[in-house]
PDB file of C-alpha atoms in Angstrom:
ATOM      1  CA  ASP A  18      24.373   5.908  61.629  1.00  0.00           C
ATOM      2  CA  ALA A  19      20.836   6.111  61.417  1.00  0.00           C
ATOM      3  CA  LYS A  20      19.269   4.634  58.300  1.00  0.00           C
ATOM      4  CA  THR A  21      17.060   7.348  56.912  1.00  0.00           C
ATOM      5  CA  THR A  22      14.066   6.966  54.447  1.00  0.00           C
ATOM      6  CA  GLN A  23      12.655   9.976  52.570  1.00  0.00           C
ATOM      7  CA  PRO A  24      10.282  10.087  49.490  1.00  0.00           C
ATOM      8  CA  THR A  25      11.810  10.180  45.993  1.00  0.00           C
ATOM      9  CA  SER A  26      10.579  13.344  44.813  1.00  0.00           C
ATOM     10  CA  MET A  27       7.793  16.229  45.926  1.00  0.00           C
ATOM     11  CA  ASP A  28       6.479  19.113  44.165  1.00  0.00           C
ATOM     12  CA  CYS A  29       5.850  22.715  45.464  1.00  0.00           C
ATOM     13  CA  ALA A  30       4.171  26.043  44.174  1.00  0.00           C
ATOM     14  CA  GLU A  31       6.355  28.855  44.700  1.00  0.00           C
ATOM     15  CA  GLY A  32       5.334  30.814  47.497  1.00  0.00           C
ATOM     16  CA  ARG A  33       3.588  27.796  49.210  1.00  0.00           C
ATOM     17  CA  ALA A  34       5.701  25.893  52.040  1.00  0.00           C
ATOM     18  CA  ALA A  35       7.445  22.949  51.232  1.00  0.00           C
ATOM     19  CA  ASN A  36       7.099  19.826  54.156  1.00  0.00           C
ATOM     20  CA  LEU A  37       9.697  17.353  53.536  1.00  0.00           C
ATOM     21  CA  PRO A  38       9.430  14.205  55.700  1.00  0.00           C
ATOM     22  CA  CYS A  39      11.992  11.614  56.799  1.00  0.00           C
ATOM     23  CA  ASN A  40      11.728   8.768  58.783  1.00  0.00           C
ATOM     24  CA  HIS A  41      14.694   7.558  60.926  1.00  0.00           C
ATOM     25  CA  SER A  42      13.309   5.224  63.227  1.00  0.00           C
ATOM     26  CA  THR A  43      16.849   3.659  64.255  1.00  0.00           C
ATOM     27  CA  ILE A  44      18.223   6.626  65.254  1.00  0.00           C
ATOM     28  CA  SER A  45      20.202   6.621  68.711  1.00  0.00           C
ATOM     29  CA  GLY A  46      19.864   8.894  71.297  1.00  0.00           C
ATOM     30  CA  ASN A  47      22.920  10.483  70.568  1.00  0.00           C
ATOM     31  CA  GLU A  48      22.731  11.060  67.504  1.00  0.00           C
ATOM     32  CA  TYR A  49      21.215  14.456  65.471  1.00  0.00           C
ATOM     33  CA  VAL A  50      19.107  14.982  62.536  1.00  0.00           C
ATOM     34  CA  TYR A  51      20.653  17.191  59.919  1.00  0.00           C
ATOM     35  CA  TRP A  52      19.769  18.375  56.846  1.00  0.00           C
ATOM     36  CA  TYR A  53      21.313  19.362  53.883  1.00  0.00           C
ATOM     37  CA  ARG A  54      20.653  20.423  49.878  1.00  0.00           C
ATOM     38  CA  GLN A  55      22.746  19.894  46.815  1.00  0.00           C
ATOM     39  CA  ILE A  56      21.727  22.439  43.649  1.00  0.00           C
ATOM     40  CA  HIS A  57      22.800  20.644  40.737  1.00  0.00           C
ATOM     41  CA  SER A  58      26.260  19.283  41.379  1.00  0.00           C
ATOM     42  CA  GLN A  59      27.116  22.089  43.820  1.00  0.00           C
ATOM     43  CA  GLY A  60      28.345  20.877  47.168  1.00  0.00           C
ATOM     44  CA  PRO A  61      25.846  20.315  49.285  1.00  0.00           C
ATOM     45  CA  GLN A  62      24.530  23.256  51.718  1.00  0.00           C
ATOM     46  CA  TYR A  63      23.484  22.998  55.663  1.00  0.00           C
ATOM     47  CA  ILE A  64      20.138  23.607  56.221  1.00  0.00           C
ATOM     48  CA  ILE A  65      19.742  22.891  59.709  1.00  0.00           C
ATOM     49  CA  HIS A  66      19.929  20.518  62.350  1.00  0.00           C
ATOM     50  CA  GLY A  67      18.653  19.091  65.618  1.00  0.00           C
ATOM     51  CA  LEU A  68      18.477  17.130  68.478  1.00  0.00           C
ATOM     52  CA  LYS A  69      15.369  16.777  69.999  1.00  0.00           C
ATOM     53  CA  ASN A  70      13.812  19.986  69.888  1.00  0.00           C
ATOM     54  CA  ASN A  71      12.285  21.707  67.069  1.00  0.00           C
ATOM     55  CA  GLU A  72      14.487  24.245  65.612  1.00  0.00           C
ATOM     56  CA  THR A  73      14.104  27.446  63.292  1.00  0.00           C
ATOM     57  CA  ASN A  74      16.673  29.440  61.431  1.00  0.00           C
ATOM     58  CA  GLU A  75      16.366  31.647  58.523  1.00  0.00           C
ATOM     59  CA  MET A  76      16.523  29.030  55.635  1.00  0.00           C
ATOM     60  CA  ALA A  77      13.898  26.503  57.651  1.00  0.00           C
ATOM     61  CA  SER A  78      11.903  25.159  60.745  1.00  0.00           C
ATOM     62  CA  LEU A  79      12.706  21.524  61.767  1.00  0.00           C
ATOM     63  CA  ILE A  80       9.903  19.587  63.393  1.00  0.00           C
ATOM     64  CA  ILE A  81      11.465  16.222  65.226  1.00  0.00           C
ATOM     65  CA  THR A  82       8.819  13.743  66.595  1.00  0.00           C
ATOM     66  CA  GLU A  83       8.703  13.295  70.589  1.00  0.00           C
ATOM     67  CA  ASP A  84       9.853   9.529  69.841  1.00  0.00           C
ATOM     68  CA  ARG A  85      12.476  10.971  67.538  1.00  0.00           C
ATOM     69  CA  LYS A  86      11.392   8.541  64.528  1.00  0.00           C
ATOM     70  CA  SER A  87      10.905  11.164  61.994  1.00  0.00           C
ATOM     71  CA  SER A  88      11.203  14.723  60.997  1.00  0.00           C
ATOM     72  CA  THR A  89       9.640  17.320  58.922  1.00  0.00           C
ATOM     73  CA  LEU A  90      11.937  19.772  57.141  1.00  0.00           C
ATOM     74  CA  ILE A  91       9.889  23.118  56.303  1.00  0.00           C
ATOM     75  CA  LEU A  92      10.950  25.685  53.881  1.00  0.00           C
ATOM     76  CA  PRO A  93       7.996  28.454  54.916  1.00  0.00           C
ATOM     77  CA  HIS A  94       7.753  29.965  51.201  1.00  0.00           C
ATOM     78  CA  ALA A  95       9.471  28.104  48.760  1.00  0.00           C
ATOM     79  CA  THR A  96      11.145  29.839  45.784  1.00  0.00           C
ATOM     80  CA  LEU A  97      12.514  28.536  42.623  1.00  0.00           C
ATOM     81  CA  ARG A  98      15.774  28.525  43.797  1.00  0.00           C
ATOM     82  CA  ASP A  99      14.893  25.956  46.542  1.00  0.00           C
ATOM     83  CA  THR A 100      14.416  23.469  43.698  1.00  0.00           C
ATOM     84  CA  ALA A 101      17.451  21.011  44.704  1.00  0.00           C
ATOM     85  CA  VAL A 102      17.861  17.409  46.168  1.00  0.00           C
ATOM     86  CA  TYR A 103      17.405  17.460  49.882  1.00  0.00           C
ATOM     87  CA  TYR A 104      18.928  15.011  52.339  1.00  0.00           C
ATOM     88  CA  CYS A 105      17.726  14.017  55.752  1.00  0.00           C
ATOM     89  CA  ILE A 106      20.812  12.390  57.661  1.00  0.00           C
ATOM     90  CA  GLY A 107      21.319  11.171  61.265  1.00  0.00           C
ATOM     91  CA  ALA A 108      24.827  11.360  62.567  1.00  0.00           C
ATOM     92  CA  GLY A 109      26.631  11.749  65.656  1.00  0.00           C
ATOM     93  CA  GLY A 110      27.480   9.192  68.268  1.00  0.00           C
ATOM     94  CA  THR A 111      30.949   7.431  68.173  1.00  0.00           C
ATOM     95  CA  SER A 112      31.563   8.910  64.610  1.00  0.00           C
ATOM     96  CA  TYR A 113      34.030  11.956  63.726  1.00  0.00           C
ATOM     97  CA  GLY A 114      30.911  13.814  62.207  1.00  0.00           C
ATOM     98  CA  LYS A 115      30.941  11.634  59.160  1.00  0.00           C
ATOM     99  CA  LEU A 116      27.513  11.991  57.038  1.00  0.00           C
ATOM    100  CA  THR A 117      25.979   9.362  55.437  1.00  0.00           C
ATOM    101  CA  PHE A 118      24.017  10.604  52.340  1.00  0.00           C
ATOM    102  CA  GLY A 119      21.158   9.039  50.636  1.00  0.00           C
ATOM    103  CA  GLN A 120      19.316   9.442  47.765  1.00  0.00           C
ATOM    104  CA  GLY A 121      17.393  12.356  49.101  1.00  0.00           C
ATOM    105  CA  THR A 122      14.177  13.747  48.262  1.00  0.00           C
ATOM    106  CA  ILE A 123      14.183  15.963  44.813  1.00  0.00           C
ATOM    107  CA  LEU A 124      11.938  18.882  45.160  1.00  0.00           C
ATOM    108  CA  THR A 125      10.917  20.761  42.177  1.00  0.00           C
ATOM    109  CA  VAL A 126       9.372  23.987  43.179  1.00  0.00           C
ATOM    110  CA  HIS A 127       7.102  25.277  40.363  1.00  0.00           C
ATOM    111  CA  PRO A 128       6.304  28.868  39.258  1.00  0.00           C
TER     112      PRO A 128
ATOM    113  CA  GLU B  23      31.094  34.737  54.994  1.00  0.00           C
ATOM    114  CA  PRO B  24      33.849  32.476  54.738  1.00  0.00           C
ATOM    115  CA  GLU B  25      33.820  29.391  52.722  1.00  0.00           C
ATOM    116  CA  VAL B  26      35.917  25.959  51.673  1.00  0.00           C
ATOM    117  CA  THR B  27      37.490  26.523  48.329  1.00  0.00           C
ATOM    118  CA  GLN B  28      38.860  23.830  46.306  1.00  0.00           C
ATOM    119  CA  THR B  29      41.253  23.628  43.148  1.00  0.00           C
ATOM    120  CA  PRO B  30      41.127  22.972  40.443  1.00  0.00           C
ATOM    121  CA  SER B  31      37.389  23.126  39.733  1.00  0.00           C
ATOM    122  CA  HIS B  32      38.296  20.365  36.891  1.00  0.00           C
ATOM    123  CA  GLN B  33      40.754  18.125  36.695  1.00  0.00           C
ATOM    124  CA  VAL B  34      41.674  15.787  33.779  1.00  0.00           C
ATOM    125  CA  THR B  35      44.403  13.076  34.315  1.00  0.00           C
ATOM    126  CA  GLN B  36      45.328  10.030  32.287  1.00  0.00           C
ATOM    127  CA  MET B  37      44.859   6.594  34.123  1.00  0.00           C
ATOM    128  CA  GLY B  38      47.567   5.308  36.120  1.00  0.00           C
ATOM    129  CA  GLN B  39      48.835   9.278  37.068  1.00  0.00           C
ATOM    130  CA  GLU B  40      48.848  10.756  40.459  1.00  0.00           C
ATOM    131  CA  VAL B  41      46.397  13.434  41.220  1.00  0.00           C
ATOM    132  CA  ILE B  42      46.281  15.849  43.676  1.00  0.00           C
ATOM    133  CA  LEU B  43      43.143  17.618  44.805  1.00  0.00           C
ATOM    134  CA  ARG B  44      43.501  20.631  47.009  1.00  0.00           C
ATOM    135  CA  CYS B  45      41.135  22.475  49.485  1.00  0.00           C
ATOM    136  CA  VAL B  46      41.354  25.507  51.845  1.00  0.00           C
ATOM    137  CA  PRO B  47      39.080  24.639  54.720  1.00  0.00           C
ATOM    138  CA  ILE B  48      37.543  27.778  56.985  1.00  0.00           C
ATOM    139  CA  SER B  49      40.341  28.832  59.056  1.00  0.00           C
ATOM    140  CA  ASN B  50      39.177  28.166  62.404  1.00  0.00           C
ATOM    141  CA  HIS B  51      38.054  24.690  61.433  1.00  0.00           C
ATOM    142  CA  LEU B  52      39.455  21.538  63.163  1.00  0.00           C
ATOM    143  CA  TYR B  53      38.040  18.424  61.450  1.00  0.00           C
ATOM    144  CA  PHE B  54      38.301  18.134  57.823  1.00  0.00           C
ATOM    145  CA  TYR B  55      36.418  15.476  55.404  1.00  0.00           C
ATOM    146  CA  TRP B  56      36.617  14.388  51.858  1.00  0.00           C
ATOM    147  CA  TYR B  57      33.850  12.807  49.734  1.00  0.00           C
ATOM    148  CA  ARG B  58      33.156  11.932  46.424  1.00  0.00           C
ATOM    149  CA  GLN B  59      30.048  11.777  44.195  1.00  0.00           C
ATOM    150  CA  ILE B  60      30.145   9.537  41.009  1.00  0.00           C
ATOM    151  CA  LEU B  61      27.884  11.455  38.308  1.00  0.00           C
ATOM    152  CA  GLY B  62      24.402  10.228  38.993  1.00  0.00           C
ATOM    153  CA  GLN B  63      24.692   8.644  42.220  1.00  0.00           C
ATOM    154  CA  LYS B  64      24.888   9.476  46.120  1.00  0.00           C
ATOM    155  CA  VAL B  65      27.563  11.440  48.214  1.00  0.00           C
ATOM    156  CA  GLU B  66      29.787   8.995  49.500  1.00  0.00           C
ATOM    157  CA  PHE B  67      32.250   9.885  52.615  1.00  0.00           C
ATOM    158  CA  LEU B  68      36.024   8.867  52.089  1.00  0.00           C
ATOM    159  CA  VAL B  69      37.552  10.072  54.985  1.00  0.00           C
ATOM    160  CA  SER B  70      37.842  12.403  58.063  1.00  0.00           C
ATOM    161  CA  PHE B  71      40.882  14.089  59.483  1.00  0.00           C
ATOM    162  CA  TYR B  72      41.496  15.412  63.038  1.00  0.00           C
ATOM    163  CA  ASN B  73      44.384  16.644  64.888  1.00  0.00           C
ATOM    164  CA  ASN B  74      46.977  15.762  62.004  1.00  0.00           C
ATOM    165  CA  GLU B  75      45.486  12.122  61.531  1.00  0.00           C
ATOM    166  CA  ILE B  76      42.615   9.957  59.798  1.00  0.00           C
ATOM    167  CA  SER B  77      39.786   9.817  62.385  1.00  0.00           C
ATOM    168  CA  GLU B  78      37.796   7.477  60.002  1.00  0.00           C
ATOM    169  CA  LYS B  79      38.109   6.124  56.518  1.00  0.00           C
ATOM    170  CA  SER B  80      35.546   4.074  54.572  1.00  0.00           C
ATOM    171  CA  GLU B  81      35.921   0.879  52.361  1.00  0.00           C
ATOM    172  CA  ILE B  82      36.537   3.635  49.427  1.00  0.00           C
ATOM    173  CA  PHE B  83      39.803   5.155  51.006  1.00  0.00           C
ATOM    174  CA  ASP B  84      42.169   2.292  50.043  1.00  0.00           C
ATOM    175  CA  ASP B  85      46.111   2.263  49.846  1.00  0.00           C
ATOM    176  CA  GLN B  86      45.659   4.412  46.605  1.00  0.00           C
ATOM    177  CA  PHE B  87      44.261   7.206  48.753  1.00  0.00           C
ATOM    178  CA  SER B  88      45.960   9.443  51.096  1.00  0.00           C
ATOM    179  CA  VAL B  89      45.419  12.438  52.559  1.00  0.00           C
ATOM    180  CA  GLU B  90      47.740  15.674  53.994  1.00  0.00           C
ATOM    181  CA  ARG B  91      47.488  18.718  55.889  1.00  0.00           C
ATOM    182  CA  PRO B  92      50.959  20.174  54.759  1.00  0.00           C
ATOM    183  CA  ASP B  93      50.417  23.544  56.368  1.00  0.00           C
ATOM    184  CA  GLY B  94      47.931  25.452  58.381  1.00  0.00           C
ATOM    185  CA  SER B  95      45.872  26.073  55.637  1.00  0.00           C
ATOM    186  CA  ASN B  96      45.681  23.386  52.979  1.00  0.00           C
ATOM    187  CA  PHE B  97      44.232  20.236  52.818  1.00  0.00           C
ATOM    188  CA  THR B  98      45.080  17.658  50.284  1.00  0.00           C
ATOM    189  CA  LEU B  99      43.609  14.341  48.606  1.00  0.00           C
ATOM    190  CA  LYS B 100      46.208  12.482  46.513  1.00  0.00           C
ATOM    191  CA  ILE B 101      45.164   9.682  44.580  1.00  0.00           C
ATOM    192  CA  ARG B 102      48.280   7.472  43.578  1.00  0.00           C
ATOM    193  CA  SER B 103      47.636   5.673  40.618  1.00  0.00           C
ATOM    194  CA  THR B 104      44.198   6.694  39.086  1.00  0.00           C
ATOM    195  CA  LYS B 105      41.919   4.226  37.538  1.00  0.00           C
ATOM    196  CA  LEU B 106      38.541   5.095  35.337  1.00  0.00           C
ATOM    197  CA  GLU B 107      36.261   4.367  38.016  1.00  0.00           C
ATOM    198  CA  ASP B 108      37.875   7.229  40.387  1.00  0.00           C
ATOM    199  CA  SER B 109      36.063   9.735  37.665  1.00  0.00           C
ATOM    200  CA  ALA B 110      33.982  11.891  40.161  1.00  0.00           C
ATOM    201  CA  MET B 111      32.938  15.049  41.898  1.00  0.00           C
ATOM    202  CA  TYR B 112      35.189  15.396  44.939  1.00  0.00           C
ATOM    203  CA  PHE B 113      34.032  17.676  47.780  1.00  0.00           C
ATOM    204  CA  CYS B 114      35.766  18.786  50.704  1.00  0.00           C
ATOM    205  CA  ALA B 115      34.096  19.885  53.892  1.00  0.00           C
ATOM    206  CA  SER B 116      35.132  21.130  57.147  1.00  0.00           C
ATOM    207  CA  THR B 117      33.478  22.153  60.742  1.00  0.00           C
ATOM    208  CA  PRO B 118      34.652  23.513  64.018  1.00  0.00           C
ATOM    209  CA  GLY B 119      33.215  20.690  65.984  1.00  0.00           C
ATOM    210  CA  GLN B 120      32.634  17.137  64.829  1.00  0.00           C
ATOM    211  CA  PHE B 121      28.826  17.902  65.512  1.00  0.00           C
ATOM    212  CA  GLN B 122      28.597  21.094  64.282  1.00  0.00           C
ATOM    213  CA  PRO B 123      27.340  21.856  60.300  1.00  0.00           C
ATOM    214  CA  GLN B 124      30.049  21.032  57.893  1.00  0.00           C
ATOM    215  CA  HIS B 125      30.605  23.276  55.211  1.00  0.00           C
ATOM    216  CA  PHE B 126      31.514  22.134  51.759  1.00  0.00           C
ATOM    217  CA  GLY B 127      33.462  23.267  48.646  1.00  0.00           C
ATOM    218  CA  ASP B 128      31.974  23.301  45.405  1.00  0.00           C
ATOM    219  CA  GLY B 129      34.072  20.365  44.390  1.00  0.00           C
ATOM    220  CA  THR B 130      36.496  19.290  41.849  1.00  0.00           C
ATOM    221  CA  ARG B 131      35.198  17.603  38.961  1.00  0.00           C
ATOM    222  CA  LEU B 132      38.046  14.637  38.208  1.00  0.00           C
ATOM    223  CA  SER B 133      37.954  12.872  34.954  1.00  0.00           C
ATOM    224  CA  ILE B 134      40.403   9.817  33.990  1.00  0.00           C
ATOM    225  CA  LEU B 135      40.908   9.060  30.472  1.00  0.00           C
TER     226      LEU B 135
END
């Protein structure tokens, strides 16, 4: 699985866009980029994933660079409930879907 | 929206005892997983299960651990002889396809005394 690097923590004002970066320079061609988040000690929650095209769903947008070495998760209008640990994970290829979590980015949304 | 359910939410067990953690995955899902998270640490993969057999397991998943899908709905994790260091949150997850998003339960907090 690809090794990913994320900032330890970020802050964002409520109502503003939160842009969370992730480096995954060792990602292989058949590995997807997944984003999950974990609020307190709840189970991780899926946000979005992509292979090489940019993706958007009701929660977020995912921008993947053309060389696939990095990506950015965008929460367009952050709310206090978006305060969580956000994980960027490269997975796929020959594994059976195993997710390898790093330390993630602690996003704090301020009023 | 269907969800993964785990029981119990909190399990307290004496060291050396056997414990079984239960999960009901989403009904049409085919791939099942267990992860654990020791307090303050990252989420760690334990095992994946597909077509009634283990497809991948981590170094953590030693002979003390076993998984089973005893019927069409439950997916269990058994720890045979618990140790203090087994204290953690245990999360079950399922997905319809191995590259599809995994859906996680809210976890079982296991406390070993």
